Amino acid sequence: MNIEDIKKPENIVYRKPALLTDNIMHYCPGCSHGTVHKLIAEVIDEMGIQDKTIGISPVGCSVFAYNYIDIDWQEAAHGRAPALATATKRLCPDKYVFTYQGDGDLASIGTAEIIHACSRGENIVVIFINNGIYGMTGGQMAPTTLLGMKTSTTPYGRDAKLNGFPIKITEMLAELDGTAYITRQSVHTAPAARKAKNAIRKAFEYSSKGIGLSFVEIVATCNSGWKLSPVEANRWMEEHMFEKYPPGDIKDILK
Amino acid sequence: MAEKVLMKGNEAIAISAIRNGVDGYFGYPITPQSEVMETLMKEKPWETTGMVVLQAESEVSSINMVYGGASCGKKVMTSSSSPGVSLMCEGISYMAGAELPCVIVDVMRGGPGLGTIQPSQGDYNQIVKGGGHGDDHNIVIAPASAQDMYDFVDWGFELAFKYRNPVVILADGVIGQMMEKVEMHPMKPRMTDEEIREKAPWATTGKPSWRNYNIITSLSLDSDIQEEFNRKLHAKYALIEENEVKYSEYMTEDAEYLFTAFGCSSRICEAAVDILRSEGIRAGLLRPITLFPFPHKEIKRLAARMKSMMSIELNFGQMAEDVRLAVEGQCPVGFYGRQGGNIFTPEEVVAEFKKFNNIQ
Ligand SMILES: Cc1ncc(C[n+]2csc(CCOP(=O)(O)OP(=O)(O)O)c2C)c(N)n1
Ligand code: SF4
Ligand SMILES: [Mg+2]
């Protein structure tokens, strides 16, 4: 038997999602961004909504998300994606509109935008990549950086007196009446990635029901910023990040 | 005869937006322009034309809502006053960089800082020379009446889409608050999806199978690509300067002295010209209607036969610098202005004119 005999549609168990482009990803090996991109591409493809989906990518490591998923994209200023998404969805109500934001983007500079988009109950999806650090600018402290965690602007570890406390923005947003579905996931193992994909799909489905904003936090690794190998970064995330940011559904108004 | 209605300049902006098929307005309250959003909310255009009106959480958000709406090829606008426009500058720069059409109304008030809520023209440099970081230009049009406020919304969108560039209607508190009769033109419908695809093939309308995906971005990490883009932008600005300069002249035919003034100052200068003419002094006025592109050539041409010129502004002489550049030293150029929300009277302008020209 040669390889061509095996390459039959019925034998395929894994393939690159149809909506991921062939552009070479700039993410560091082991970075969670690429995995989440793949899940989003699969969901859009499986729901058959490529021509109805508009993605809004932020400033942050995922600023080039628009190079990787084959849909129409807007690139937003740092923190402002929920404002772009608000107008896009209100002006094009038949579209699926999602933002893809880092922790610095969403929980620091863009806090006002995300809180008010949630509070207004905009019918959009927000994917929130919480890696506890500013990946793009070289590993500075993020609002979600854990106490004691070393970054380039907390070289002796985050100290509550000096730097304040890490912010659990996802729980805060769940308090707002305009949010419909709020969940926290991760993508560091195959089962976790499968669960995260289901959550992303549910968020997209909810966004067309007119019931408010759907929010999927992904607790993520930034192995370059954390200065750990990909495997060590996954372990560190399980041991430390999950304690502060435990995975699981936080709010589902249809349940 | 078209219908004529008495209204404030700010109300004219709102009514014109509805009647000219604008798709969305996003704003945040600030004096002296809050009537724009108040009028829109009262008129409820979402029930008639389908126009979206939304009060944002800040000017940072409202300009980024405009960015999102413009990315979809929609006719979207915002309005604010000086401190709010400062907050918008990042967004304006992004829109210049992403080549997005939109209309921004700045009803200027006295500054710096929180300043006063009275009229000013103190943001000339901020808006005409850029409006945000980077090597870019807004198209800037300066209304001088409530009718202009009404007409410039439609004209603004025409320019914005023609050049894929932000357009700023640079008004002031006088023009925004003043009540005048406004002639209503026939209603224009909003663009259909079909028309948007035709007019804005670059827009994020959802990627169908027959085209590549559209990206709205102002980002490039490669210096050569960025430089190439900046060249393209500046070629566009040169084209705008070639095609779109607009100004009006008052009593310039036989004038020996020329005022330059825009917005409400030009209305006051017209009265000053009338006073001077009644005393036998041959004064005239050039009012730039477009501030970018600026009427350099026309000012240069007129300067050749003037004894002197004087720029009259509600600031410390921001446009006067552009006038001097245009005059190229052909005649002396003076300046008179008031600040902080104070406004000159025609008599005050006449007195300053006489002082500058040593006329008793
Ligand atoms: C107004 C503004 N301030 C600062 C920056 C610089 N900047 C770019 S990305 C970034 C942080 C991104 O961190 P995060 O959102 O957590 O994304 P990550 O790279 O970690 O995925 C900063 C501060 C900017 N682009 N714009
Ligand atoms: S710096 Fe961090 S977030 Fe950015 S690509 Fe590398 S691992 Fe990912
Ligand atoms: Mg981050």
XYZ file of C-alpha atoms and ligand atoms in Angstrom:
650
model
C 0.000 0.000 0.000
C 1.403 3.422 -0.823
C 0.524 6.808 0.651
C -1.826 7.740 -2.192
C -4.022 4.735 -1.363
C -4.486 6.046 2.161
C -5.290 9.641 1.120
C -9.023 9.107 0.687
C -11.735 11.415 1.994
C -13.042 8.726 4.332
C -9.617 8.364 5.917
C -9.015 12.023 6.675
C -9.083 12.650 10.425
C -7.431 16.063 10.466
C -6.862 18.866 7.986
C -6.104 22.566 7.912
C -9.406 24.439 8.145
C -10.601 25.613 4.741
C -10.744 29.235 5.935
C -7.166 29.414 7.234
C -5.079 31.087 4.537
C -1.676 29.797 3.412
C 0.121 32.851 4.836
C 2.897 31.862 7.228
C 1.859 32.743 10.782
C 4.141 35.133 12.613
C 3.261 33.769 16.057
C 5.979 32.193 18.190
C 5.912 28.401 18.218
C 3.721 27.276 21.110
C 1.672 30.493 21.199
C -2.058 30.082 21.837
C -3.070 32.672 19.217
C -2.606 30.249 16.305
C -4.746 27.560 17.937
C -7.576 30.000 18.623
C -7.419 31.277 15.027
C -7.840 27.711 13.841
C -10.887 27.159 16.039
C -12.528 30.385 14.835
C -11.843 29.456 11.197
C -13.427 26.034 11.750
C -16.513 27.490 13.421
C -17.096 30.038 10.652
C -16.631 27.334 8.026
C -18.877 24.814 9.756
C -21.619 27.406 10.271
C -21.324 28.409 6.595
C -21.092 32.106 7.427
C -17.860 33.155 5.684
C -19.722 35.732 3.581
C -21.568 37.063 6.620
C -18.695 37.386 9.083
C -16.653 40.494 9.802
C -13.654 40.149 12.101
C -12.102 43.033 14.009
C -8.498 42.561 14.982
C -6.813 44.759 17.547
C -3.372 46.098 18.242
C -1.416 43.317 19.940
C 0.300 40.176 18.702
C -2.872 39.298 16.801
C -2.823 42.540 14.853
C -2.181 40.481 11.719
C -5.080 38.093 12.368
C -6.434 39.471 9.104
C -3.704 37.656 7.228
C -4.817 34.259 8.452
C -8.603 33.847 8.294
C -10.262 34.222 4.913
C -12.990 36.721 5.825
C -13.392 40.510 5.694
C -11.452 42.255 8.456
C -11.125 45.641 10.125
C -7.955 46.451 12.051
C -8.765 48.596 15.087
C -6.733 51.038 17.164
C -5.505 49.675 20.519
C -8.540 48.858 22.678
C -11.214 50.185 20.340
C -12.436 47.021 18.607
C -15.764 46.910 20.518
C -16.598 50.410 19.214
C -15.944 49.342 15.611
C -17.941 46.182 16.194
C -20.855 48.127 17.680
C -21.264 50.266 14.582
C -20.615 47.396 12.200
C -23.282 45.207 13.775
C -25.831 48.003 14.117
C -25.339 49.095 10.507
C -25.193 45.521 9.167
C -27.477 43.574 11.532
C -27.504 40.447 9.351
C -23.731 40.005 9.751
C -21.801 38.053 12.372
C -19.345 40.463 13.968
C -16.559 39.450 16.305
C -13.623 41.150 17.978
C -10.409 39.372 18.916
C -8.591 41.149 21.740
C -5.648 40.683 24.079
C -5.665 41.415 27.803
C -3.816 44.698 27.440
C -6.151 45.697 24.640
C -9.404 44.698 26.352
C -8.728 45.047 30.081
C -6.469 48.111 30.101
C -6.611 50.663 27.308
C -9.986 49.462 26.022
C -11.801 48.976 29.332
C -14.388 51.652 28.598
C -15.162 50.272 25.148
C -15.692 46.677 26.291
C -17.739 47.617 29.348
C -20.087 49.809 27.357
C -20.432 47.381 24.459
C -21.405 44.740 27.059
C -23.678 47.134 28.871
C -25.491 48.102 25.676
C -25.933 44.429 24.883
C -24.358 44.677 21.449
C -25.039 41.468 19.518
C -21.407 40.702 18.878
C -18.869 38.046 19.834
C -15.755 38.946 21.793
C -12.795 36.565 21.880
C -10.500 37.611 24.715
C -6.977 36.188 24.767
C -5.708 36.442 28.327
C -2.018 35.604 28.392
C -1.271 37.813 31.378
C 1.248 39.915 29.511
C 1.811 42.407 26.703
C 3.159 39.986 24.116
C 3.593 42.343 21.197
C 5.532 45.113 22.875
C 7.993 42.708 24.475
C 6.525 41.289 27.664
C 5.443 44.196 29.882
C 2.935 43.883 32.731
C -0.690 43.470 31.676
C -3.760 44.202 33.816
C -4.138 40.418 34.184
C -0.509 39.742 35.177
C -0.527 37.618 38.357
C 0.919 38.878 41.634
C 4.554 37.915 41.827
C 4.793 37.361 38.079
C 7.928 38.759 36.468
C 7.583 40.885 33.353
C 9.856 43.497 31.792
C 8.070 46.273 33.730
C 7.739 44.199 36.922
C 11.260 42.749 36.922
C 10.993 41.793 40.623
C 7.505 40.371 40.246
C 4.135 42.160 40.314
C 3.703 43.798 43.688
C 0.154 44.816 44.650
C 1.404 47.939 46.463
C 3.373 49.145 43.478
C 1.370 47.744 40.565
C -2.143 47.047 41.840
C -3.993 43.747 41.611
C -4.725 41.581 38.584
C -8.185 42.280 37.208
C -10.814 39.594 36.651
C -12.574 41.498 33.922
C -14.576 38.525 32.695
C -16.386 38.197 36.025
C -16.985 41.954 35.985
C -18.583 41.792 32.549
C -20.833 38.948 33.616
C -22.437 41.382 36.074
C -23.652 43.564 33.229
C -27.225 43.072 32.046
C -26.283 43.280 28.362
C -24.174 40.118 28.326
C -25.768 36.819 27.267
C -22.999 34.246 27.405
C -19.715 34.518 29.272
C -17.250 31.688 29.465
C -13.586 31.052 30.208
C -11.707 28.398 28.240
C -8.187 27.322 27.319
C -6.607 25.588 24.330
C -3.560 23.879 25.826
C -4.790 20.296 25.330
C -6.909 18.677 22.645
C -9.938 18.249 24.950
C -9.623 21.870 26.113
C -9.424 23.067 22.523
C -12.544 21.045 21.652
C -14.438 22.645 24.520
C -13.190 26.082 23.536
C -14.392 25.500 19.991
C -17.857 24.561 21.226
C -17.900 27.737 23.293
C -16.877 29.852 20.306
C -19.587 28.235 18.195
C -22.189 28.895 20.876
C -21.058 32.524 21.082
C -21.461 32.961 17.315
C -24.890 31.324 17.427
C -26.026 33.503 20.325
C -24.867 36.642 18.514
C -27.570 36.164 15.877
C -30.355 35.751 18.440
C -30.516 39.402 19.497
C -30.012 38.544 23.174
C -26.812 40.446 23.920
C -23.067 40.118 23.894
C -21.229 36.774 23.974
C -17.767 36.672 25.460
C -15.203 33.877 25.309
C -12.062 34.330 27.383
C -9.201 32.030 26.467
C -6.610 31.706 29.209
C -3.556 31.568 26.999
C 0.186 31.185 27.078
C 2.811 33.609 25.852
C 5.848 31.412 26.119
C 8.136 34.102 24.689
C 6.948 36.716 27.151
C 6.894 34.278 30.021
C 10.369 33.050 29.019
C 9.331 29.411 29.193
C 9.315 26.593 26.669
C 5.867 25.857 25.183
C 5.502 22.751 27.358
C 6.636 24.565 30.517
C 4.325 27.460 29.672
C 1.324 25.128 29.486
C 2.240 23.639 32.859
C 2.776 27.075 34.406
C -0.603 28.201 33.097
C -2.367 25.205 34.647
C -0.575 25.660 37.941
C -0.853 29.442 38.298
C -3.203 31.106 35.813
C -6.082 28.671 36.395
C -6.056 29.426 40.095
C -6.885 33.073 39.431
C -8.757 32.464 36.155
C -10.562 29.117 36.498
C -11.962 27.716 33.219
C -15.705 27.161 32.883
C -18.967 28.901 32.012
C -19.705 32.018 34.067
C -23.041 33.121 32.582
C -25.526 31.728 30.076
C -28.893 33.467 30.020
C -30.465 30.705 27.934
C -29.713 28.064 30.552
C -39.756 76.686 -4.206
C -38.030 74.397 -1.728
C -39.250 74.502 1.852
C -37.526 77.020 4.163
C -37.357 76.324 7.890
C -35.945 78.416 10.744
C -33.369 76.397 12.686
C -30.026 76.447 14.495
C -26.873 75.473 12.621
C -26.537 72.396 14.805
C -30.103 71.356 14.028
C -29.410 71.863 10.336
C -26.587 69.294 10.569
C -28.971 66.735 12.062
C -31.867 67.368 9.689
C -29.532 67.354 6.715
C -28.027 64.022 7.795
C -31.471 62.424 7.833
C -32.545 64.017 4.553
C -29.310 63.178 2.745
C -29.321 59.442 3.368
C -26.712 59.256 6.110
C -26.534 55.708 7.553
C -25.231 56.398 11.032
C -24.416 59.078 13.586
C -22.334 58.375 16.711
C -21.656 61.123 19.229
C -21.039 62.243 22.778
C -22.599 65.364 24.341
C -20.528 68.547 24.514
C -21.482 72.229 24.328
C -21.933 74.020 21.929
C -23.056 71.206 19.626
C -25.236 68.884 21.698
C -28.303 69.878 19.627
C -27.008 67.705 16.804
C -27.602 64.427 18.667
C -30.603 65.809 20.566
C -32.299 66.676 17.281
C -31.511 63.276 15.803
C -32.896 61.467 18.850
C -36.048 63.572 18.691
C -36.521 62.919 14.979
C -36.094 59.092 15.385
C -34.749 58.545 11.851
C -34.340 54.797 12.533
C -38.113 54.602 12.106
C -38.112 56.424 8.777
C -34.863 56.156 6.814
C -33.310 53.407 8.934
C -30.476 55.685 10.041
C -28.650 54.451 13.173
C -28.133 57.041 15.939
C -26.133 56.117 19.022
C -24.840 57.992 22.062
C -21.361 56.592 22.659
C -19.498 56.374 25.986
C -16.860 58.882 24.850
C -15.536 60.680 21.794
C -12.838 58.010 21.603
C -15.617 55.509 21.081
C -17.752 57.619 18.785
C -14.912 58.167 16.300
C -14.083 54.458 16.413
C -17.740 53.647 15.777
C -17.429 55.914 12.773
C -14.313 53.929 11.793
C -16.283 50.669 12.001
C -19.259 52.005 10.075
C -17.089 53.620 7.400
C -15.233 50.307 7.014
C -18.567 48.830 5.902
C -18.904 51.479 3.182
C -21.656 53.287 5.066
C -22.162 57.052 5.237
C -21.352 57.681 8.894
C -20.605 60.811 10.864
C -19.979 62.292 14.263
C -19.959 65.754 15.762
C -18.202 67.278 18.726
C -16.473 70.382 19.985
C -12.808 71.108 20.603
C -11.956 68.954 23.693
C -13.927 66.068 22.221
C -12.193 66.408 18.881
C -8.821 66.210 20.652
C -9.905 62.785 21.898
C -10.860 61.784 18.372
C -7.505 62.576 16.845
C -6.120 59.042 17.079
C -9.190 57.732 15.303
C -9.047 60.430 12.642
C -5.450 59.493 11.915
C -6.376 55.798 11.636
C -9.129 56.716 9.194
C -6.745 58.795 7.090
C -4.350 55.830 7.121
C -7.042 53.314 6.240
C -8.450 55.744 3.627
C -11.962 55.767 5.040
C -14.668 58.282 4.144
C -16.543 60.016 6.944
C -17.797 63.416 8.040
C -16.743 64.916 11.379
C -18.316 68.148 12.589
C -16.199 70.276 14.954
C -18.171 73.162 16.462
C -15.169 74.933 17.964
C -15.140 76.532 21.423
C -12.508 78.506 23.312
C -9.401 76.680 24.533
C -6.899 75.439 25.505
C -8.003 72.770 27.970
C -11.598 72.852 29.058
C -11.532 76.522 28.064
C -14.870 78.206 27.521
C -18.076 77.069 25.881
C -18.195 80.224 23.778
C -17.261 80.331 20.072
C -13.676 80.137 18.852
C -11.647 79.277 15.784
C -8.719 78.063 17.853
C -8.564 74.560 16.376
C -7.602 75.692 12.888
C -4.087 74.303 13.173
C -5.183 71.077 14.834
C -7.702 70.235 12.123
C -6.304 71.883 8.988
C -2.722 70.758 9.513
C -3.638 67.177 10.270
C -5.920 66.040 13.065
C -3.913 63.244 14.618
C -0.416 61.870 14.227
C 1.254 61.100 10.923
C 1.718 62.812 7.611
C -1.908 63.170 6.636
C -4.604 65.717 5.856
C -8.286 66.075 6.497
C -10.391 67.729 3.861
C -11.665 70.746 5.818
C -14.722 72.793 4.897
C -15.796 75.867 6.844
C -19.490 76.816 7.014
C -20.560 80.425 7.617
C -24.335 79.997 7.952
C -26.995 77.526 9.015
C -27.605 76.896 5.308
C -23.939 75.951 4.910
C -24.291 73.544 7.834
C -27.177 71.931 5.988
C -25.479 71.843 2.583
C -22.015 70.808 3.753
C -23.182 67.451 5.132
C -24.022 66.219 1.647
C -21.037 67.953 0.057
C -18.820 66.514 2.794
C -19.879 62.960 2.027
C -19.442 63.571 -1.690
C -15.819 64.623 -1.081
C -15.242 61.893 1.515
C -16.268 59.108 -0.865
C -14.665 60.677 -3.924
C -11.276 60.728 -2.211
C -11.740 58.056 0.500
C -10.726 60.587 3.125
C -12.114 62.032 6.357
C -13.856 65.381 5.881
C -14.151 67.852 8.750
C -16.857 70.487 8.813
C -14.997 73.088 10.866
C -17.697 75.267 12.382
C -17.723 77.450 15.463
C -20.135 78.101 18.309
C -21.722 81.041 16.477
C -22.603 79.017 13.393
C -23.797 76.102 15.528
C -26.075 78.153 17.768
C -27.295 80.848 15.372
C -30.863 80.477 14.014
C -31.396 81.166 10.327
C -33.738 80.129 7.566
C -32.584 76.953 5.873
C -33.733 75.785 2.476
C -34.441 72.050 2.394
C -33.463 70.147 -0.714
C -35.315 67.028 -1.844
C -34.715 63.895 0.257
C -31.962 61.520 -0.857
C -32.369 57.834 -0.051
C -29.682 55.881 1.805
C -27.362 53.818 -0.390
C -28.560 50.292 -1.135
C -26.243 47.303 -0.530
C -25.821 47.149 -4.306
C -24.736 50.812 -4.465
C -22.323 50.317 -1.569
C -20.669 47.379 -3.331
C -20.295 49.543 -6.422
C -19.171 52.740 -4.668
C -17.029 51.060 -2.006
C -15.714 47.767 -3.390
C -13.038 47.917 -0.682
C -15.571 47.764 2.170
C -15.981 44.937 4.678
C -19.406 43.777 3.566
C -18.753 40.054 4.096
C -16.499 38.070 1.759
C -18.405 36.347 -1.048
C -16.746 33.498 -2.994
C -16.078 35.690 -6.031
C -13.654 38.180 -4.475
C -10.624 38.180 -2.200
C -11.201 39.226 1.344
C -11.176 42.933 2.143
C -8.986 44.352 4.885
C -9.338 47.812 6.393
C -6.047 48.665 8.036
C -3.523 51.454 8.430
C -0.691 49.110 9.374
C 2.453 48.201 7.477
C 5.670 47.240 9.193
C 7.808 47.622 6.063
C 9.297 51.126 5.667
C 9.301 50.969 1.884
C 5.667 49.934 1.727
C 4.724 52.679 4.189
C 6.678 55.276 2.222
C 5.028 54.165 -0.976
C 1.636 54.508 0.712
C 2.477 57.984 2.027
C 3.450 58.996 -1.514
C 0.110 57.744 -2.747
C -1.687 59.702 -0.020
C 0.169 62.869 -0.928
C -0.604 62.414 -4.617
C -4.236 62.257 -3.525
C -3.862 65.486 -1.523
C -2.277 67.158 -4.563
C -5.289 66.113 -6.618
C -7.615 67.518 -3.973
C -5.691 70.818 -4.051
C -5.992 70.854 -7.828
C -9.730 70.138 -7.969
C -11.551 71.133 -4.835
C -10.494 74.625 -3.703
C -13.554 76.686 -2.910
C -13.749 80.285 -1.708
C -15.994 83.278 -2.027
C -15.151 86.901 -2.724
C -16.971 89.979 -1.487
C -16.329 93.371 -3.092
C -12.899 92.329 -4.342
C -13.235 93.586 -7.921
C -11.846 97.047 -7.286
C -10.501 96.407 -3.783
C -7.224 97.907 -2.563
C -7.430 96.268 0.847
C -8.382 92.660 1.488
C -9.674 90.863 4.560
C -9.310 87.102 4.816
C -11.660 85.342 7.203
C -13.519 82.038 7.453
C -16.684 80.877 9.217
C -18.474 83.386 11.444
C -15.546 85.839 11.153
C -16.249 86.186 7.444
C -19.820 87.277 8.188
C -18.520 90.006 10.513
C -15.919 91.047 7.951
C -18.616 91.504 5.306
C -20.227 94.092 7.587
C -16.801 95.696 8.166
C -16.281 95.934 4.397
C -19.671 97.664 4.078
C -18.711 100.244 6.721
C -15.357 100.936 5.068
C -16.980 101.219 1.626
C -19.486 103.738 3.033
C -16.452 105.831 4.037
C -14.990 105.521 0.540
C -12.324 102.965 1.438
C -12.145 100.198 -1.157
C -12.029 97.102 1.038
C -12.945 93.542 0.079
C -13.063 90.064 1.582
C -11.858 86.635 0.585
C -13.483 83.821 2.525
C -11.830 80.415 2.163
C -14.650 77.855 2.116
C -12.215 74.961 1.920
C -9.402 75.330 4.488
C -7.721 72.227 3.158
C -7.285 72.584 0.255
C -6.407 76.226 0.980
C -6.961 78.899 -1.728
C -3.246 79.701 -2.025
C -3.340 80.643 -5.719
C -6.343 82.927 -5.408
C -4.874 84.782 -2.439
C -1.572 85.162 -4.258
C -3.360 86.536 -7.324
C -5.350 89.077 -5.279
C -2.342 90.057 -3.148
C -0.566 91.361 -6.252
C -2.917 94.374 -6.401
C -3.566 95.021 -2.695
C -2.085 97.811 -0.577
C -2.403 95.461 2.380
C -4.258 92.440 3.684
C -5.560 91.491 7.085
C -6.561 88.106 8.453
C -9.422 88.282 10.965
C -9.895 85.225 13.176
C -11.172 84.059 16.558
C -7.672 82.911 17.552
C -4.137 84.311 17.592
C -3.559 84.216 13.850
C -3.448 80.570 12.840
C -4.822 81.026 9.332
C -2.823 84.256 8.999
C 0.303 82.095 8.671
C -1.174 80.347 5.642
C -2.254 83.685 4.199
C 1.301 85.042 4.563
C 2.683 81.947 2.835
C 0.234 82.474 -0.021
C 0.957 86.219 -0.321
C 4.684 85.547 -0.733
C 5.574 89.005 0.553
C 3.705 90.902 -2.165
C 1.967 93.125 0.395
C 1.909 93.542 4.175
C -0.374 91.092 5.996
C -1.862 92.115 9.332
C -3.918 90.185 11.817
C -6.652 90.896 14.289
C -8.346 88.376 16.508
C -10.250 87.817 19.731
C -9.970 84.794 21.947
C -11.523 82.928 24.806
C -14.990 83.023 23.335
C -15.060 86.783 22.726
C -16.192 88.001 19.328
C -15.255 91.212 17.522
C -17.857 93.626 16.200
C -17.623 95.015 12.653
C -16.744 98.411 14.181
C -13.886 96.859 16.126
C -12.567 95.240 12.941
C -12.812 98.597 11.134
C -10.885 100.340 13.934
C -8.134 97.687 13.881
C -7.999 97.916 10.097
C -7.449 101.670 10.291
C -4.779 101.275 12.950
C -2.897 98.728 10.839
C -3.119 100.882 7.700
C -2.494 104.237 9.404
C -5.804 105.636 8.204
C -7.345 108.349 10.407
C -2.429 53.925 21.702
C -1.417 52.867 21.747
N -0.668 52.695 22.864
C 0.265 51.720 22.905
C 0.479 50.896 21.837
C 1.555 49.854 21.907
N 1.040 48.491 22.050
C 0.901 47.679 21.007
S 0.335 46.178 21.399
C 0.334 46.558 23.055
C -0.049 45.555 24.093
C -0.713 44.353 23.568
O -0.932 43.452 24.585
P -2.173 42.499 24.579
O -3.393 43.266 24.241
O -2.195 41.757 25.855
O -1.908 41.525 23.319
P -0.829 40.363 23.146
O 0.243 40.940 22.313
O -0.393 39.946 24.501
O -1.597 39.281 22.430
C 0.748 47.875 23.242
C 0.867 48.497 24.570
C -0.312 51.128 20.671
N -0.172 50.405 19.563
N -1.234 52.089 20.661
S 5.033 37.156 21.965
Fe 3.663 35.821 23.116
S 1.584 36.331 22.413
Fe 3.044 37.148 20.920
S 3.268 35.573 19.351
Fe 4.900 35.235 20.824
S 4.071 33.794 22.300
Fe 2.341 34.624 21.141
Mg -1.602 39.809 26.284
